[in-house]
Amino acid sequence: MSITFHHNNIVHIKNSAISYVMEVVDGKYLVNRYFGKSLREYRLSGIPHYFKRVYNTEHDCSIENVSFDDFPFEYPVRGFGDYRIPAITVTQQNGIEFINPIFKSWKILSEKPQLDGLPSTFAGNSKVETLEILCEDKQAGLQIFLYYSIFDDKGIITRHQKIVNTGNQTLKLQNVQSLSLELPAQDYDFLSLFGTHAKEANINRFPIHYGIQKIESARGSSSPQHQPFFALMSPQTTENIGEVYGFHLVYSGNFMAQVEKDQFGNIRAQIGLNKDEFCWTLSAGQSFTTPEAILNYSCNGLNGMSQNFHWLYKNHLMPKRFSDKIRPILLNSWESMYYDVSLDKIDVQSSIAQKLGIELFVLDDGWFRKENNSYSSMGDWVCNENKLAGGIKKVAELIHSKGMQFGLWFEPEAISENSDLYRTHPDWALHIPNYKPTKGRHEYLLDLSRKDVQNFIIQTLDLYLKNNLIDYIKWDMNRPLTDVNSILIDTERKGEVSHRYVLGLYKVLDTITKKYPDVLIEGCSSGGARFDPAMLYYVPQNWTSDNTDAFDRVGIQFGYSLLYPPIAMGAHVSITPNHQTGRTTSLNTRYQVAKLFNLGYELDLTKCTDEEQNEIANQIKQHKIERNWQLNANLLRNDSPNENYAVWSLVSEDKSQFEVVIFQKFHNPLFSHGKFKLYGLNPDFDYMNVDDKSVFGGDELMQVGLTVPLIKEDFHTFSFKFVKI
Ligand code: GLA
């Protein structure tokens, strides 16, 4: 890994996987020259040629006939000849939206900078070097510091910007992207993850056309509609072959991700805060830091990109203390009790759970509600003792007395109209004076930009955490933001509220997780509505969907596996017919879908027959053995011969063992069998199937493949475990 300067005008950031090269033209224009597979050295190849065009702008630049219309600016602005999407837009005090920052200097930092008030990746046990570039518009009194951090040996560069107002005037930041990247004119496919509640992380892939293509969230949180991620890749790229550029934002609020293909086919890609929902007043002397963006390059297809993200998020983003910690197998009360919780039910369910080997009992929603619905009580985090005599203390003691851990559900950001909290502090809810606020799931949201509200949430959680009653929290958030206003924020700063909400959330999470580092928090937002890298910085696992149907879960987990390692996801075996889809699947299939992730159960155990309970006990026994090596194994998606199959494998770090799970979606006589080439094995190892003892070489399994017969059943799973002999 190195960052080197050549001839004072070129910087080459590289490691064994990637190179990122920029040039300073004429001492002032910072341009991108290359990002991709590692180069030994860059000697100014591939520079575009320009010719004189009519209807073009002219510039003070030594490059003959230069056109700023397709000049590869590293951090572009509009206003003097580049009409493509700008990375930064600033309005000066005179009301004019214009800045002209030019290159000033660069230097190397031997560390990974942390971002003020924002979650970001950290160096951990790896070496990291950072390039800091300063661009300046002296006239406006504006400095832009651009940061590029490179980790050892992986195709990852992290990016963010710091904007400083060094002058005397007040500046308005209208748009400030976390990264902008120029890619050469070529055909690319765009890939993103779209979805909705209960059907998150669907794959959206299409060829890029001329003009702008954009995904975004304006919902105040990262949302299930679009993950703050996209990838650009060659149209030929598959799971395992081809170039991919991945972009992911470490942020939980409004974002935008866009790509512009200009008239010559050049590509500009950006990701950052959603400019339509943002305007930040930067007074003299103040600075603003953008969220961090992750730039990921792989020449080994989508799996290569996923391996980079998984590595980064497991080792350099999620809390270190949890990245190598086996997660307890849990029983969650939601689908068995919903709001109607009682001490008796908890006692019965947890006794069976304990007998089956479950390690953590999670009491979901309902415990504090006045009635068995979602119309009241949000914000009044007091246990309803009519349901649970003795309160949470009693429940926790009961669970602990059975040798299990105890977890509790909260939705700390919400407030019901029918709550003592709302009656006392109506102003604490996000609202616009003189307008009736909009409810979502019958609730409002607290104004997390306020310090008093942040303190209220911290103190509330403190009450439950300080007595060691709780080992796990499910941190839910069940609605998007509306009425985005804080009555404490001045008129000229109203455009800051949604970002300040997110900063407030991070402040609360930071305080709680620092004070109670051993409490495991699982993020949830009606499932995966706020599953993003920023949340992962605080909460090491996330509930991916309210849809617990095994068939649908394959797709959801498949989508999320593009970005997140299995240890970041919770997956539960639920009752059948499934409550969301009515689909019936075997207990074995439900387990096969959940077992490669943080395993849990979410069903009424009293309704399981003895036979089913035995099967669950065996699953748990098996999982407790396998999870030890699975903790640090790599999750790979294998190419499938057709869409009827989805195939995962989990390969141990040293490649000495692996598990393959194949999902046959439908019985379709058009196929005689499924044949799958496996990836990520050691070609020189011989592997034995632990069930039938058959032996295959790693090369054979990767080049020829493994076959499974067509089974006359919809949604059938095959599972194989191989060990090196
Ligand atoms: C959300 C969550 C569910 C459950 C309910 C409780 O929908 O995603 O898992 O916790 O809230 O109200």
XYZ file of C-alpha atoms and ligand atoms in Angstrom:
737
model
C 0.000 0.000 0.000
C 1.346 3.423 -0.854
C 0.485 6.962 -1.789
C 3.101 8.497 -4.049
C 3.504 11.795 -5.856
C 5.143 12.075 -9.285
C 6.482 15.278 -10.798
C 4.447 17.289 -8.289
C 1.315 16.897 -10.368
C 0.338 13.237 -10.130
C -0.710 11.231 -7.119
C -0.993 7.466 -7.214
C -2.888 5.758 -4.388
C -2.340 2.023 -4.623
C -2.242 -1.369 -3.039
C -1.978 -4.846 -4.537
C -5.635 -4.745 -5.644
C -6.274 -1.210 -6.879
C -4.832 2.047 -8.140
C -6.471 5.459 -7.937
C -4.707 8.199 -9.869
C -5.291 11.939 -10.021
C -3.469 14.695 -11.861
C -3.304 18.402 -11.136
C -3.414 20.144 -14.516
C -1.681 23.540 -14.717
C -1.277 23.539 -10.954
C -4.998 24.176 -10.440
C -7.420 21.681 -11.967
C -7.733 18.404 -10.049
C -8.749 15.610 -12.439
C -9.205 11.869 -12.207
C -6.960 9.784 -14.424
C -7.669 6.212 -13.368
C -9.427 3.965 -10.889
C -9.248 0.210 -11.262
C -6.933 -2.783 -11.034
C -3.532 -2.055 -9.504
C -0.854 -0.482 -11.774
C 2.886 -0.732 -11.204
C 3.237 2.897 -12.209
C 1.172 5.540 -13.979
C 2.964 7.520 -16.696
C 0.144 9.652 -18.103
C -1.350 7.121 -20.521
C -4.965 7.312 -21.631
C -5.211 11.112 -21.601
C -8.220 12.219 -23.674
C -7.660 14.278 -26.857
C -9.857 17.300 -27.505
C -10.717 19.142 -30.681
C -12.239 22.542 -31.219
C -16.005 22.469 -31.076
C -18.511 25.194 -31.726
C -20.995 25.902 -28.909
C -18.381 25.271 -26.273
C -16.600 27.232 -23.558
C -12.959 28.378 -23.605
C -10.601 28.030 -20.709
C -7.373 29.154 -19.239
C -5.807 25.707 -19.600
C -2.661 24.445 -21.321
C -4.456 21.424 -22.808
C -5.250 22.322 -26.377
C -8.962 22.786 -27.157
C -9.860 21.481 -23.718
C -13.555 21.059 -23.148
C -14.730 21.354 -19.561
C -17.872 19.658 -20.762
C -16.063 16.335 -20.566
C -13.022 17.157 -18.446
C -12.719 14.502 -15.713
C -12.974 16.826 -12.700
C -12.378 15.047 -9.424
C -14.837 17.132 -7.402
C -16.813 19.115 -9.974
C -18.735 22.357 -9.644
C -21.095 24.026 -12.090
C -20.915 27.527 -13.433
C -18.035 27.690 -15.882
C -18.369 25.054 -18.532
C -18.994 21.688 -16.851
C -22.751 21.120 -17.115
C -22.859 17.616 -15.701
C -23.934 16.747 -12.145
C -21.877 18.809 -9.696
C -20.401 17.358 -6.507
C -20.815 20.577 -4.566
C -23.111 23.594 -4.842
C -22.726 26.632 -2.615
C -24.666 29.896 -2.471
C -22.701 32.914 -1.361
C -24.112 35.704 0.789
C -24.841 37.795 -2.301
C -27.354 35.129 -3.312
C -25.248 33.833 -6.190
C -24.828 30.106 -6.512
C -21.234 29.922 -7.643
C -17.838 28.810 -6.401
C -14.595 28.127 -8.202
C -12.366 25.981 -6.002
C -8.924 25.218 -7.341
C -6.237 22.819 -6.175
C -3.974 24.136 -3.392
C -2.041 21.296 -1.805
C -1.979 17.660 -0.772
C -0.482 15.634 2.024
C -0.413 12.098 3.373
C -1.824 11.158 6.777
C -0.675 7.874 8.256
C -4.092 7.117 9.750
C -7.745 6.675 9.030
C -9.483 9.895 10.093
C -12.674 9.560 12.098
C -15.547 11.835 11.127
C -17.030 14.398 13.516
C -20.329 13.072 14.855
C -20.628 10.548 12.045
C -19.910 6.819 11.984
C -17.081 5.730 9.718
C -14.741 2.866 9.024
C -11.665 2.510 11.208
C -8.201 1.046 10.699
C -8.476 -1.683 13.341
C -5.670 -4.184 12.744
C -4.987 -3.066 9.180
C -2.632 -0.452 7.877
C -4.375 2.571 6.420
C -2.989 5.616 4.673
C -4.968 8.708 3.803
C -4.491 11.389 1.199
C -5.802 14.816 2.132
C -6.261 17.263 -0.738
C -7.069 20.911 -0.228
C -8.967 22.874 -2.871
C -9.848 26.481 -2.242
C -11.958 29.352 -3.492
C -10.150 32.242 -1.796
C -12.677 34.773 -3.032
C -15.562 32.922 -1.395
C -13.559 31.996 1.712
C -14.211 28.322 1.113
C -11.888 25.371 1.602
C -12.688 21.834 0.555
C -10.633 19.034 2.075
C -10.996 15.787 0.127
C -10.057 12.537 1.893
C -9.018 9.207 0.339
C -8.139 6.334 2.676
C -6.675 3.115 1.368
C -6.543 -0.179 3.246
C -3.960 -2.907 2.752
C -4.607 -5.278 -0.161
C -8.336 -4.807 -0.657
C -10.156 -2.999 -3.428
C -11.500 -0.349 -1.073
C -11.083 3.412 -0.885
C -13.094 5.412 1.616
C -14.005 8.995 0.796
C -15.417 12.027 2.542
C -15.112 15.815 2.413
C -14.750 18.541 4.959
C -15.911 22.017 3.946
C -14.566 24.990 5.884
C -15.770 28.567 5.786
C -12.575 30.598 6.188
C -14.053 33.951 5.168
C -16.389 36.492 6.737
C -19.558 35.753 4.825
C -22.230 33.125 5.506
C -22.279 30.327 2.951
C -25.153 27.991 2.150
C -24.210 24.437 1.256
C -26.934 23.285 -1.126
C -25.285 20.067 -2.168
C -22.162 18.314 -1.004
C -21.533 14.804 -2.252
C -19.407 12.244 -0.452
C -17.711 11.205 -3.642
C -17.651 11.873 -7.335
C -15.934 9.485 -9.709
C -15.172 9.743 -13.413
C -15.104 6.549 -15.432
C -14.103 6.207 -19.081
C -16.633 5.899 -21.887
C -17.640 2.256 -21.970
C -20.843 0.276 -21.672
C -21.857 -0.220 -18.059
C -24.718 -1.856 -16.270
C -26.139 -0.146 -13.201
C -27.123 -2.351 -10.278
C -28.949 -1.337 -7.126
C -31.162 -2.886 -4.456
C -34.761 -1.719 -4.419
C -37.732 -2.882 -2.409
C -40.494 -2.159 -0.008
C -41.636 -3.239 3.423
C -41.500 -7.051 3.612
C -39.741 -7.351 0.239
C -36.407 -5.636 0.639
C -33.159 -5.841 -1.337
C -34.372 -6.882 -4.789
C -31.838 -6.688 -7.565
C -32.311 -3.936 -10.135
C -29.866 -4.189 -13.064
C -30.053 -2.271 -16.327
C -27.727 -0.808 -18.972
C -26.820 2.829 -18.369
C -28.346 5.185 -20.916
C -27.374 8.726 -21.880
C -28.410 11.261 -19.240
C -28.852 10.933 -15.490
C -29.948 7.829 -13.635
C -30.668 8.300 -9.985
C -31.915 6.495 -6.900
C -32.588 8.235 -3.633
C -34.305 8.336 -0.296
C -36.254 11.403 0.819
C -37.903 9.472 3.664
C -35.541 10.650 6.361
C -33.984 7.213 6.701
C -32.033 5.081 4.284
C -35.285 3.187 3.466
C -36.261 -0.212 2.068
C -37.068 1.477 -1.257
C -33.393 1.870 -2.125
C -30.292 0.769 -0.307
C -27.742 3.658 -0.348
C -25.707 1.626 -2.803
C -25.162 1.058 -6.475
C -22.646 -0.726 -8.640
C -21.420 -0.075 -12.140
C -20.069 -2.986 -14.109
C -19.467 -4.287 -17.549
C -22.553 -5.881 -19.109
C -20.723 -9.219 -19.104
C -20.020 -9.163 -15.374
C -21.385 -12.162 -13.490
C -21.178 -13.254 -9.880
C -17.586 -14.324 -10.386
C -16.190 -12.727 -13.514
C -15.793 -9.145 -14.641
C -15.143 -5.654 -13.376
C -17.384 -3.996 -10.782
C -17.285 -0.569 -9.156
C -19.350 -0.504 -5.958
C -20.523 2.646 -4.137
C -22.046 2.574 -0.660
C -22.865 5.422 1.711
C -22.264 5.189 5.445
C -25.390 7.109 6.314
C -28.894 6.436 7.649
C -30.863 9.385 6.274
C -31.799 10.984 2.953
C -29.315 10.116 0.261
C -28.938 10.253 -3.465
C -26.869 8.099 -5.757
C -26.604 9.066 -9.364
C -24.772 8.381 -12.560
C -24.578 10.602 -15.597
C -23.538 9.372 -19.015
C -22.509 12.427 -20.984
C -22.765 13.015 -24.708
C -19.429 11.293 -25.290
C -20.285 8.281 -23.167
C -18.126 9.294 -20.188
C -19.519 8.378 -16.812
C -19.744 10.487 -13.663
C -20.936 8.651 -10.547
C -21.818 10.217 -7.210
C -23.227 9.268 -3.852
C -24.000 11.479 -0.861
C -26.657 13.466 0.973
C -29.890 14.062 -0.922
C -29.528 17.661 -2.048
C -33.293 18.136 -2.349
C -33.749 17.594 1.382
C -30.706 19.500 2.530
C -29.365 22.994 2.927
C -26.695 23.766 5.501
C -25.764 27.232 6.690
C -22.043 27.537 7.139
C -21.253 30.634 9.162
C -17.786 32.166 9.202
C -15.327 29.804 10.862
C -17.629 26.768 10.728
C -17.017 23.472 8.988
C -19.186 20.683 7.653
C -18.221 17.037 7.215
C -19.990 14.788 4.718
C -20.855 11.192 5.530
C -18.291 8.649 4.410
C -18.692 6.831 1.106
C -17.112 3.505 0.274
C -15.629 2.941 -3.135
C -15.115 -0.691 -4.000
C -13.393 -2.179 -7.043
C -13.363 -5.819 -7.995
C -12.207 -7.588 -11.127
C -13.733 -10.814 -9.822
C -17.380 -10.098 -10.392
C -20.038 -9.307 -7.840
C -18.699 -11.863 -5.393
C -15.382 -10.015 -5.445
C -17.192 -6.777 -4.610
C -19.151 -8.519 -1.847
C -16.000 -10.039 -0.357
C -14.472 -6.544 -0.142
C -17.569 -5.085 1.522
C -17.929 -8.053 3.904
C -14.294 -7.774 4.929
C -14.523 -4.038 5.467
C -17.768 -4.095 7.403
C -16.825 -7.020 9.617
C -13.316 -5.832 10.450
C -13.452 -2.080 10.060
C -16.984 -0.885 10.689
C -19.070 -3.009 13.047
C -18.112 -2.768 16.738
C -14.872 -4.702 17.145
C -16.137 -6.433 20.279
C -18.889 -8.120 18.268
C -17.165 -8.875 14.984
C -15.679 -12.112 16.300
C -18.350 -12.905 18.813
C -20.714 -15.799 18.347
C -24.254 -14.463 18.470
C -26.777 -16.208 20.731
C -29.561 -18.280 19.153
C -32.733 -16.452 20.072
C -36.465 -16.892 20.439
C -38.406 -13.731 19.597
C -41.950 -13.327 20.948
C -43.429 -11.216 18.106
C -45.023 -13.783 15.820
C -46.181 -15.953 18.704
C -47.642 -13.273 21.009
C -47.770 -10.012 19.031
C -48.931 -7.330 21.523
C -50.680 -9.819 23.773
C -47.757 -10.668 26.024
C -48.116 -12.242 29.469
C -45.892 -13.677 32.146
C -47.438 -17.106 31.699
C -46.785 -17.172 27.977
C -43.230 -15.972 28.480
C -42.671 -18.613 31.132
C -43.993 -21.444 28.982
C -42.237 -20.355 25.774
C -38.905 -19.717 27.450
C -38.982 -23.058 29.270
C -39.391 -24.931 26.010
C -36.815 -22.668 24.374
C -34.306 -23.391 27.091
C -34.905 -27.136 26.712
C -34.284 -26.896 22.964
C -30.982 -25.086 23.449
C -32.054 -21.502 22.715
C -29.792 -18.984 24.439
C -31.636 -15.653 24.345
C -35.308 -14.836 24.893
C -36.431 -11.591 23.251
C -39.600 -9.908 24.453
C -40.785 -7.898 21.450
C -43.446 -5.186 21.266
C -46.444 -5.182 23.648
C -44.812 -5.091 27.072
C -45.467 -1.373 27.703
C -48.646 -0.902 25.632
C -51.877 0.057 27.381
C -53.828 -1.942 24.827
C -52.897 -4.736 22.490
C -52.352 -2.539 19.458
C -50.011 0.142 18.183
C -52.293 3.147 18.874
C -50.828 4.226 22.183
C -47.974 4.322 24.688
C -44.958 5.044 22.462
C -42.597 7.125 24.531
C -43.970 5.881 27.864
C -41.466 3.136 28.361
C -43.116 1.803 31.501
C -44.020 -1.847 31.684
C -47.754 -2.589 31.743
C -47.963 -4.573 34.970
C -51.475 -5.740 34.177
C -49.790 -7.884 31.572
C -46.491 -8.462 33.333
C -46.854 -8.242 37.105
C -43.519 -7.359 38.653
C -42.438 -5.500 35.535
C -39.447 -6.078 33.295
C -37.306 -6.864 36.313
C -39.463 -9.891 37.020
C -39.359 -11.049 33.387
C -35.601 -10.607 33.181
C -35.099 -12.563 36.410
C -37.346 -15.321 35.147
C -35.392 -15.664 31.910
C -32.007 -15.355 33.615
C -33.033 -18.003 36.152
C -33.351 -20.417 33.227
C -29.775 -19.715 32.196
C -30.795 -17.673 29.169
C -30.086 -14.105 28.179
C -32.895 -11.592 28.081
C -33.631 -9.118 25.294
C -36.190 -6.334 25.040
C -37.795 -4.418 22.164
C -37.786 -0.623 22.041
C -38.731 1.937 19.470
C -36.904 4.838 21.098
C -37.516 7.411 18.362
C -41.320 7.111 18.347
C -44.058 8.927 20.305
C -47.798 8.194 20.348
C -50.377 10.943 20.456
C -51.975 8.916 23.234
C -49.007 8.924 25.591
C -48.039 10.781 28.727
C -44.901 11.882 26.928
C -46.907 13.593 24.177
C -49.289 15.138 26.673
C -46.302 16.595 28.555
C -44.083 17.465 25.578
C -46.106 17.846 22.379
C -43.245 19.962 21.018
C -40.897 17.022 21.187
C -42.555 15.475 18.146
C -41.450 16.546 14.674
C -44.192 18.919 13.589
C -44.950 22.105 11.715
C -46.762 24.685 13.841
C -50.435 25.150 12.914
C -50.510 21.989 10.799
C -51.686 18.579 11.946
C -48.728 16.231 11.791
C -48.925 13.028 9.743
C -48.942 9.717 11.581
C -47.193 6.576 10.462
C -48.104 3.290 12.101
C -50.261 5.479 14.368
C -47.275 7.332 15.772
C -45.147 10.440 15.406
C -41.394 10.685 15.594
C -39.435 12.502 18.247
C -37.346 15.463 17.193
C -33.944 13.874 17.604
C -32.183 17.082 16.638
C -33.028 18.364 20.155
C -30.577 17.777 22.986
C -33.375 17.339 25.558
C -34.959 14.631 23.399
C -31.610 12.888 22.948
C -31.125 12.958 26.716
C -34.616 11.629 27.303
C -33.918 8.591 25.105
C -30.546 8.006 26.728
C -32.038 8.235 30.229
C -34.938 5.956 29.333
C -32.648 3.221 28.054
C -30.318 3.816 30.963
C -33.098 2.915 33.392
C -33.359 -0.530 31.856
C -29.698 -1.134 31.146
C -28.068 0.027 34.359
C -29.252 -2.948 36.444
C -27.896 -5.522 34.039
C -31.428 -6.650 33.348
C -31.026 -6.626 29.618
C -28.472 -8.376 27.431
C -29.930 -7.456 24.061
C -32.034 -4.662 22.602
C -34.070 -4.768 19.433
C -33.921 -1.113 18.318
C -36.858 -0.584 16.029
C -37.998 2.440 13.976
C -41.278 1.906 12.231
C -42.056 4.884 10.070
C -40.478 7.374 7.691
C -40.047 11.037 8.650
C -42.737 13.615 7.866
C -43.311 17.144 9.187
C -39.567 17.589 9.170
C -39.241 20.606 11.381
C -37.752 21.355 14.742
C -39.178 24.360 16.508
C -35.778 24.992 18.090
C -33.994 25.430 14.783
C -33.744 28.953 13.376
C -35.522 29.969 10.208
C -32.386 30.053 8.080
C -31.357 26.579 9.242
C -34.609 24.700 8.549
C -32.919 22.782 5.723
C -30.703 21.111 8.308
C -33.384 19.293 10.292
C -33.350 15.897 8.600
C -29.543 15.679 8.773
C -29.607 16.881 12.368
C -32.149 14.144 13.164
C -29.649 11.559 11.919
C -26.776 13.206 13.806
C -28.970 13.136 16.941
C -29.613 9.444 16.430
C -25.877 8.784 16.137
C -25.253 10.791 19.300
C -27.754 8.663 21.220
C -26.401 5.396 19.815
C -22.845 6.464 20.501
C -23.617 7.292 24.128
C -25.548 4.084 24.800
C -23.088 1.773 23.073
C -20.117 3.363 24.852
C -21.805 3.096 28.231
C -23.087 -0.446 27.676
C -20.599 -1.976 25.257
C -21.616 -5.558 25.999
C -25.281 -5.155 25.212
C -26.003 -6.657 21.800
C -28.244 -4.339 19.769
C -30.128 -5.583 16.744
C -31.253 -2.823 14.407
C -34.696 -3.027 12.874
C -36.907 -0.652 10.969
C -40.095 -2.492 10.052
C -37.525 -5.047 8.904
C -34.780 -3.632 6.676
C -35.924 -0.016 6.293
C -32.796 1.334 7.967
C -30.264 -1.384 7.310
C -27.219 0.599 6.228
C -23.471 0.694 6.966
C -23.863 3.598 9.396
C -26.234 1.668 11.637
C -23.838 -1.265 11.477
C -21.185 0.910 13.088
C -23.304 0.926 16.263
C -25.464 -2.177 16.026
C -23.668 -5.301 14.863
C -26.709 -7.075 13.461
C -29.881 -6.104 11.672
C -33.274 -7.648 11.127
C -33.548 -7.768 7.342
C -37.296 -8.048 6.850
C -40.656 -8.468 8.530
C -41.251 -11.116 5.905
C -40.182 -14.348 7.601
C -41.334 -16.593 4.758
C -38.386 -18.791 3.833
C -38.966 -18.541 0.083
C -39.034 -14.748 0.105
C -36.161 -14.616 2.572
C -33.858 -16.337 0.088
C -34.280 -13.351 -2.234
C -34.002 -10.768 0.540
C -30.900 -12.293 2.107
C -29.444 -12.877 -1.343
C -29.802 -9.164 -2.111
C -28.316 -8.036 1.184
C -25.459 -10.523 0.810
C -24.134 -8.298 -1.972
C -23.108 -5.893 0.776
C -23.283 -7.348 4.260
C -21.525 -10.320 5.835
C -23.782 -13.006 7.334
C -22.845 -11.928 10.860
C -24.613 -8.616 10.210
C -27.988 -10.231 9.594
C -30.590 -11.883 11.803
C -32.632 -14.729 10.260
C -35.470 -16.564 12.003
C -37.319 -19.811 11.594
C -41.012 -18.915 11.862
C -44.328 -20.750 11.906
C -45.959 -22.301 8.868
C -48.229 -21.373 7.073
C -46.232 -18.170 7.166
C -47.994 -15.147 8.687
C -47.007 -12.796 5.874
C -47.461 -14.993 2.816
C -49.547 -17.965 3.916
C -46.932 -20.250 2.346
C -46.159 -23.623 3.833
C -42.554 -24.794 3.883
C -40.917 -27.621 5.744
C -39.164 -26.973 9.031
C -35.947 -28.169 7.442
C -36.244 -25.663 4.585
C -36.925 -22.810 6.992
C -33.803 -23.765 8.909
C -31.689 -24.087 5.750
C -32.608 -20.528 4.790
C -31.745 -19.117 8.219
C -28.771 -21.197 9.293
C -25.962 -19.326 7.549
C -26.893 -16.095 9.396
C -27.509 -15.198 13.053
C -30.042 -17.910 13.766
C -33.251 -17.272 15.659
C -36.730 -18.725 16.076
C -39.903 -16.687 16.003
C -42.810 -19.061 16.506
C -45.119 -20.437 19.156
C -43.178 -23.387 20.477
C -46.258 -24.798 22.232
C -47.767 -25.329 18.788
C -44.844 -27.460 17.643
C -45.319 -31.212 17.898
C -42.819 -33.304 19.855
C -41.317 -34.337 16.560
C -40.904 -30.710 15.484
C -39.408 -29.785 18.826
C -36.904 -32.607 18.412
C -36.066 -31.363 14.951
C -35.523 -27.842 16.299
C -33.326 -29.192 19.099
C -31.231 -31.023 16.489
C -30.958 -27.916 14.306
C -29.728 -25.944 17.282
C -27.264 -28.660 18.268
C -25.921 -28.732 14.727
C -25.767 -24.956 14.488
C -23.812 -24.703 17.730
C -21.121 -26.892 16.170
C -21.031 -25.228 12.757
C -21.187 -21.628 13.938
C -17.671 -21.774 15.307
C -16.023 -22.031 11.911
C -18.834 -20.130 10.205
C -18.038 -17.036 12.243
C -15.080 -16.179 10.025
C -16.153 -17.969 6.868
C -16.812 -16.245 3.547
C -20.298 -16.191 2.097
C -20.322 -16.627 -1.678
C -23.107 -16.636 -4.198
C -22.614 -19.172 -6.937
C -23.750 -18.677 -10.514
C -26.768 -20.744 -11.223
C -27.594 -22.359 -14.588
C -31.032 -20.742 -14.505
C -33.273 -18.637 -12.304
C -34.852 -21.685 -10.751
C -31.979 -21.970 -8.318
C -30.194 -19.829 -5.788
C -26.940 -21.164 -4.411
C -24.915 -20.027 -1.443
C -21.742 -21.421 -0.075
C -20.002 -20.614 3.132
C -16.286 -21.397 2.902
C -14.066 -21.427 5.980
C -11.213 -18.962 6.098
C -8.591 -21.660 5.492
C -10.830 -23.323 2.866
C -10.680 -26.606 4.773
C -14.464 -26.920 5.032
C -17.519 -25.479 3.419
C -21.257 -25.735 3.280
C -23.360 -25.356 0.151
C -27.074 -24.626 0.279
C -29.016 -24.902 -2.963
C -32.590 -23.649 -3.192
C -34.698 -25.145 -5.953
C -37.533 -22.679 -6.345
C -40.040 -24.739 -8.321
C -40.436 -28.181 -9.683
C -39.967 -27.594 -13.405
C -39.664 -30.636 -15.699
C -37.870 -28.472 -18.254
C -34.769 -29.069 -16.174
C -33.466 -32.539 -15.561
C -31.110 -31.496 -12.804
C -29.192 -28.539 -11.422
C -25.442 -28.244 -11.943
C -23.407 -25.713 -10.034
C -19.791 -24.673 -10.253
C -18.587 -23.775 -6.797
C -16.239 -20.902 -6.065
C -13.705 -19.924 -3.497
C -12.380 -23.457 -2.775
C -8.759 -24.575 -2.815
C -8.228 -26.353 -6.168
C -5.521 -28.538 -4.652
C -7.595 -29.838 -1.757
C -9.685 -32.986 -1.828
C -13.002 -32.532 -0.087
C -15.277 -35.207 1.364
C -19.050 -34.910 1.598
C -19.673 -35.635 5.292
C -22.999 -37.395 4.587
C -22.316 -39.819 1.749
C -18.503 -39.729 2.056
C -18.028 -39.036 -1.668
C -14.772 -37.239 -2.445
C -14.123 -34.500 -5.042
C -11.181 -32.257 -5.788
C -11.589 -28.534 -5.215
C -10.627 -27.992 -8.885
C -13.269 -30.499 -9.953
C -16.012 -28.826 -7.912
C -15.057 -25.428 -9.288
C -14.538 -26.399 -12.927
C -17.026 -29.220 -13.443
C -19.447 -28.622 -10.605
C -21.842 -30.354 -8.301
C -25.177 -31.715 -9.495
C -28.491 -32.170 -7.725
C -31.545 -34.028 -9.073
C -34.776 -32.237 -9.864
C -37.103 -32.888 -6.934
C -40.875 -32.984 -7.413
C -41.504 -30.268 -4.905
C -41.714 -26.493 -4.943
C -39.054 -24.764 -2.903
C -36.812 -27.648 -2.040
C -33.423 -27.160 -0.407
C -30.273 -29.223 -0.736
C -27.512 -28.809 1.743
C -24.012 -30.271 1.661
C -21.141 -30.065 4.060
C -17.645 -30.889 2.794
C -14.406 -31.178 4.704
C -10.864 -31.368 3.463
C -9.328 -34.841 3.714
C -41.705 -3.989 13.464
C -40.616 -5.041 13.468
C -41.190 -6.379 13.895
C -41.802 -6.228 15.268
C -42.846 -5.127 15.249
C -43.362 -4.830 16.637
O -42.623 -4.224 12.452
O -40.008 -5.115 12.223
O -40.181 -7.354 13.908
O -40.794 -5.948 16.194
O -42.325 -3.920 14.722
O -44.282 -3.817 16.640
